Amino acid sequence: LSLLDDPEFRPQESLVRPIDADDSAERASVLQAFQKRLGTSVSGKSYIIEVAFSASSPGNAARIVNAVAESYIAMLREQTRSAAAAATETFGEQLGKLREEAQKAQAAIEAFKAENHIVTATGVDVNDYVLTQLNQELVRLASDAQEKSARLSRVVELSKRDGSIASVAAVVSSPLIDNLREQQVELARQ
């Protein structure tokens, strides 16, 4: 803004100025004059900030208000960028630690599998695969046993009515009955 060069802000110069005069006193005086003329307020319950400045000319006041607003926005952007950079760094560190922990956990799992001779095939644990196959076979055998039990009950019921198993056509054609007859003949031979 070059306020030190602006006669509106520069303190009245004396005719005699010491050679070793400190510019900081002049800067402080300009800053104090600037702060007295600058006004800011928040508009209601919004995020809008009103900036006003008293100057000898409207053009100078507008230039200073615009510079203050641009500086404020630049400061907010820098704060946001710094916060994002800090968060990125923190999350990066945490992600690195979590990645390391996950690798250690995976290595422990692999070591456990090796120690206990657990092998995986196509991503499925062999024990789980075998258990699934056995369960499927058990269901199939249970269903088959129910079917044969129902057939046997029917044959027993029919034999009680007729008194002879041979008279039942379904029984004669049954492979189970054929198998039982073969076993009966074999037992009779012994």
PDB file of N, CA, C and O in Angstrom, residues 155-156 158-160 162-174 177-178 181 184:
ATOM      1  N   VAL A 155     -43.064-100.706   1.777  1.00  0.00           N
ATOM      2  CA  VAL A 155     -42.970-102.156   1.513  1.00  0.00           C
ATOM      3  C   VAL A 155     -43.473-102.933   2.716  1.00  0.00           C
ATOM      4  O   VAL A 155     -44.223-103.917   2.573  1.00  0.00           O
ATOM      5  N   VAL A 156     -43.088-102.516   3.916  1.00  0.00           N
ATOM      6  CA  VAL A 156     -43.541-103.222   5.121  1.00  0.00           C
ATOM      7  C   VAL A 156     -45.051-103.127   5.220  1.00  0.00           C
ATOM      8  O   VAL A 156     -45.733-104.119   5.541  1.00  0.00           O
ATOM      9  N   LEU A 158     -47.172-102.768   2.759  1.00  0.00           N
ATOM     10  CA  LEU A 158     -47.761-103.628   1.718  1.00  0.00           C
ATOM     11  C   LEU A 158     -47.639-105.106   2.071  1.00  0.00           C
ATOM     12  O   LEU A 158     -48.542-105.902   1.808  1.00  0.00           O
ATOM     13  N   SER A 159     -46.524-105.488   2.669  1.00  0.00           N
ATOM     14  CA  SER A 159     -46.333-106.904   3.001  1.00  0.00           C
ATOM     15  C   SER A 159     -47.281-107.338   4.117  1.00  0.00           C
ATOM     16  O   SER A 159     -47.698-108.484   4.173  1.00  0.00           O
ATOM     17  N   LYS A 160     -47.613-106.426   5.014  1.00  0.00           N
ATOM     18  CA  LYS A 160     -48.555-106.765   6.083  1.00  0.00           C
ATOM     19  C   LYS A 160     -49.947-106.985   5.511  1.00  0.00           C
ATOM     20  O   LYS A 160     -50.690-107.818   6.008  1.00  0.00           O
ATOM     21  N   ASP A 162     -50.672-107.935   2.251  1.00  0.00           N
ATOM     22  CA  ASP A 162     -50.741-109.104   1.364  1.00  0.00           C
ATOM     23  C   ASP A 162     -50.083-110.328   1.984  1.00  0.00           C
ATOM     24  O   ASP A 162     -50.342-111.444   1.532  1.00  0.00           O
ATOM     25  N   GLY A 163     -49.193-110.142   2.901  1.00  0.00           N
ATOM     26  CA  GLY A 163     -48.526-111.274   3.537  1.00  0.00           C
ATOM     27  C   GLY A 163     -47.307-111.743   2.779  1.00  0.00           C
ATOM     28  O   GLY A 163     -46.590-112.599   3.246  1.00  0.00           O
ATOM     29  N   SER A 164     -47.066-111.221   1.571  1.00  0.00           N
ATOM     30  CA  SER A 164     -45.919-111.675   0.795  1.00  0.00           C
ATOM     31  C   SER A 164     -45.223-110.488   0.161  1.00  0.00           C
ATOM     32  O   SER A 164     -45.847-109.664  -0.500  1.00  0.00           O
ATOM     33  N   ILE A 165     -43.951-110.464   0.326  1.00  0.00           N
ATOM     34  CA  ILE A 165     -43.177-109.375  -0.254  1.00  0.00           C
ATOM     35  C   ILE A 165     -43.116-109.532  -1.765  1.00  0.00           C
ATOM     36  O   ILE A 165     -43.093-108.564  -2.504  1.00  0.00           O
ATOM     37  N   ALA A 166     -43.137-110.722  -2.257  1.00  0.00           N
ATOM     38  CA  ALA A 166     -43.014-110.982  -3.690  1.00  0.00           C
ATOM     39  C   ALA A 166     -44.199-110.440  -4.478  1.00  0.00           C
ATOM     40  O   ALA A 166     -44.098-110.202  -5.674  1.00  0.00           O
ATOM     41  N   SER A 167     -45.320-110.265  -3.832  1.00  0.00           N
ATOM     42  CA  SER A 167     -46.510-109.807  -4.540  1.00  0.00           C
ATOM     43  C   SER A 167     -46.501-108.324  -4.861  1.00  0.00           C
ATOM     44  O   SER A 167     -47.322-107.849  -5.620  1.00  0.00           O
ATOM     45  N   VAL A 168     -45.590-107.627  -4.280  1.00  0.00           N
ATOM     46  CA  VAL A 168     -45.544-106.186  -4.497  1.00  0.00           C
ATOM     47  C   VAL A 168     -44.624-105.902  -5.686  1.00  0.00           C
ATOM     48  O   VAL A 168     -43.439-106.182  -5.638  1.00  0.00           O
ATOM     49  N   ALA A 169     -45.193-105.336  -6.743  1.00  0.00           N
ATOM     50  CA  ALA A 169     -44.434-105.106  -7.977  1.00  0.00           C
ATOM     51  C   ALA A 169     -43.315-104.095  -7.780  1.00  0.00           C
ATOM     52  O   ALA A 169     -42.228-104.227  -8.335  1.00  0.00           O
ATOM     53  N   ALA A 170     -43.575-103.061  -6.977  1.00  0.00           N
ATOM     54  CA  ALA A 170     -42.561-102.031  -6.756  1.00  0.00           C
ATOM     55  C   ALA A 170     -41.370-102.599  -6.017  1.00  0.00           C
ATOM     56  O   ALA A 170     -40.237-102.203  -6.254  1.00  0.00           O
ATOM     57  N   VAL A 171     -41.657-103.564  -5.132  1.00  0.00           N
ATOM     58  CA  VAL A 171     -40.586-104.152  -4.339  1.00  0.00           C
ATOM     59  C   VAL A 171     -39.727-105.029  -5.216  1.00  0.00           C
ATOM     60  O   VAL A 171     -38.499-105.041  -5.101  1.00  0.00           O
ATOM     61  N   VAL A 172     -40.323-105.723  -6.118  1.00  0.00           N
ATOM     62  CA  VAL A 172     -39.583-106.650  -6.976  1.00  0.00           C
ATOM     63  C   VAL A 172     -38.609-105.895  -7.871  1.00  0.00           C
ATOM     64  O   VAL A 172     -37.485-106.356  -8.095  1.00  0.00           O
ATOM     65  N   SER A 173     -39.018-104.736  -8.333  1.00  0.00           N
ATOM     66  CA  SER A 173     -38.154-103.986  -9.248  1.00  0.00           C
ATOM     67  C   SER A 173     -37.152-103.095  -8.519  1.00  0.00           C
ATOM     68  O   SER A 173     -36.329-102.460  -9.153  1.00  0.00           O
ATOM     69  N   SER A 174     -37.179-103.066  -7.216  1.00  0.00           N
ATOM     70  CA  SER A 174     -36.308-102.198  -6.442  1.00  0.00           C
ATOM     71  C   SER A 174     -34.892-102.761  -6.364  1.00  0.00           C
ATOM     72  O   SER A 174     -34.705-103.931  -5.998  1.00  0.00           O
ATOM     73  N   ILE A 177     -34.092-103.940  -2.787  1.00  0.00           N
ATOM     74  CA  ILE A 177     -34.616-105.269  -2.444  1.00  0.00           C
ATOM     75  C   ILE A 177     -33.748-106.341  -3.099  1.00  0.00           C
ATOM     76  O   ILE A 177     -33.455-107.371  -2.480  1.00  0.00           O
ATOM     77  N   ASP A 178     -33.316-106.127  -4.323  1.00  0.00           N
ATOM     78  CA  ASP A 178     -32.410-107.069  -4.987  1.00  0.00           C
ATOM     79  C   ASP A 178     -31.134-107.233  -4.181  1.00  0.00           C
ATOM     80  O   ASP A 178     -30.651-108.361  -3.981  1.00  0.00           O
ATOM     81  N   ARG A 181     -31.905-109.214  -1.081  1.00  0.00           N
ATOM     82  CA  ARG A 181     -32.079-110.642  -1.410  1.00  0.00           C
ATOM     83  C   ARG A 181     -30.737-111.322  -1.611  1.00  0.00           C
ATOM     84  O   ARG A 181     -30.532-112.458  -1.182  1.00  0.00           O
ATOM     85  N   GLN A 184     -29.328-111.923   1.686  1.00  0.00           N
ATOM     86  CA  GLN A 184     -30.043-113.013   2.358  1.00  0.00           C
ATOM     87  C   GLN A 184     -29.555-114.366   1.847  1.00  0.00           C
ATOM     88  O   GLN A 184     -29.345-115.297   2.628  1.00  0.00           O
TER      89      GLN A 184
END
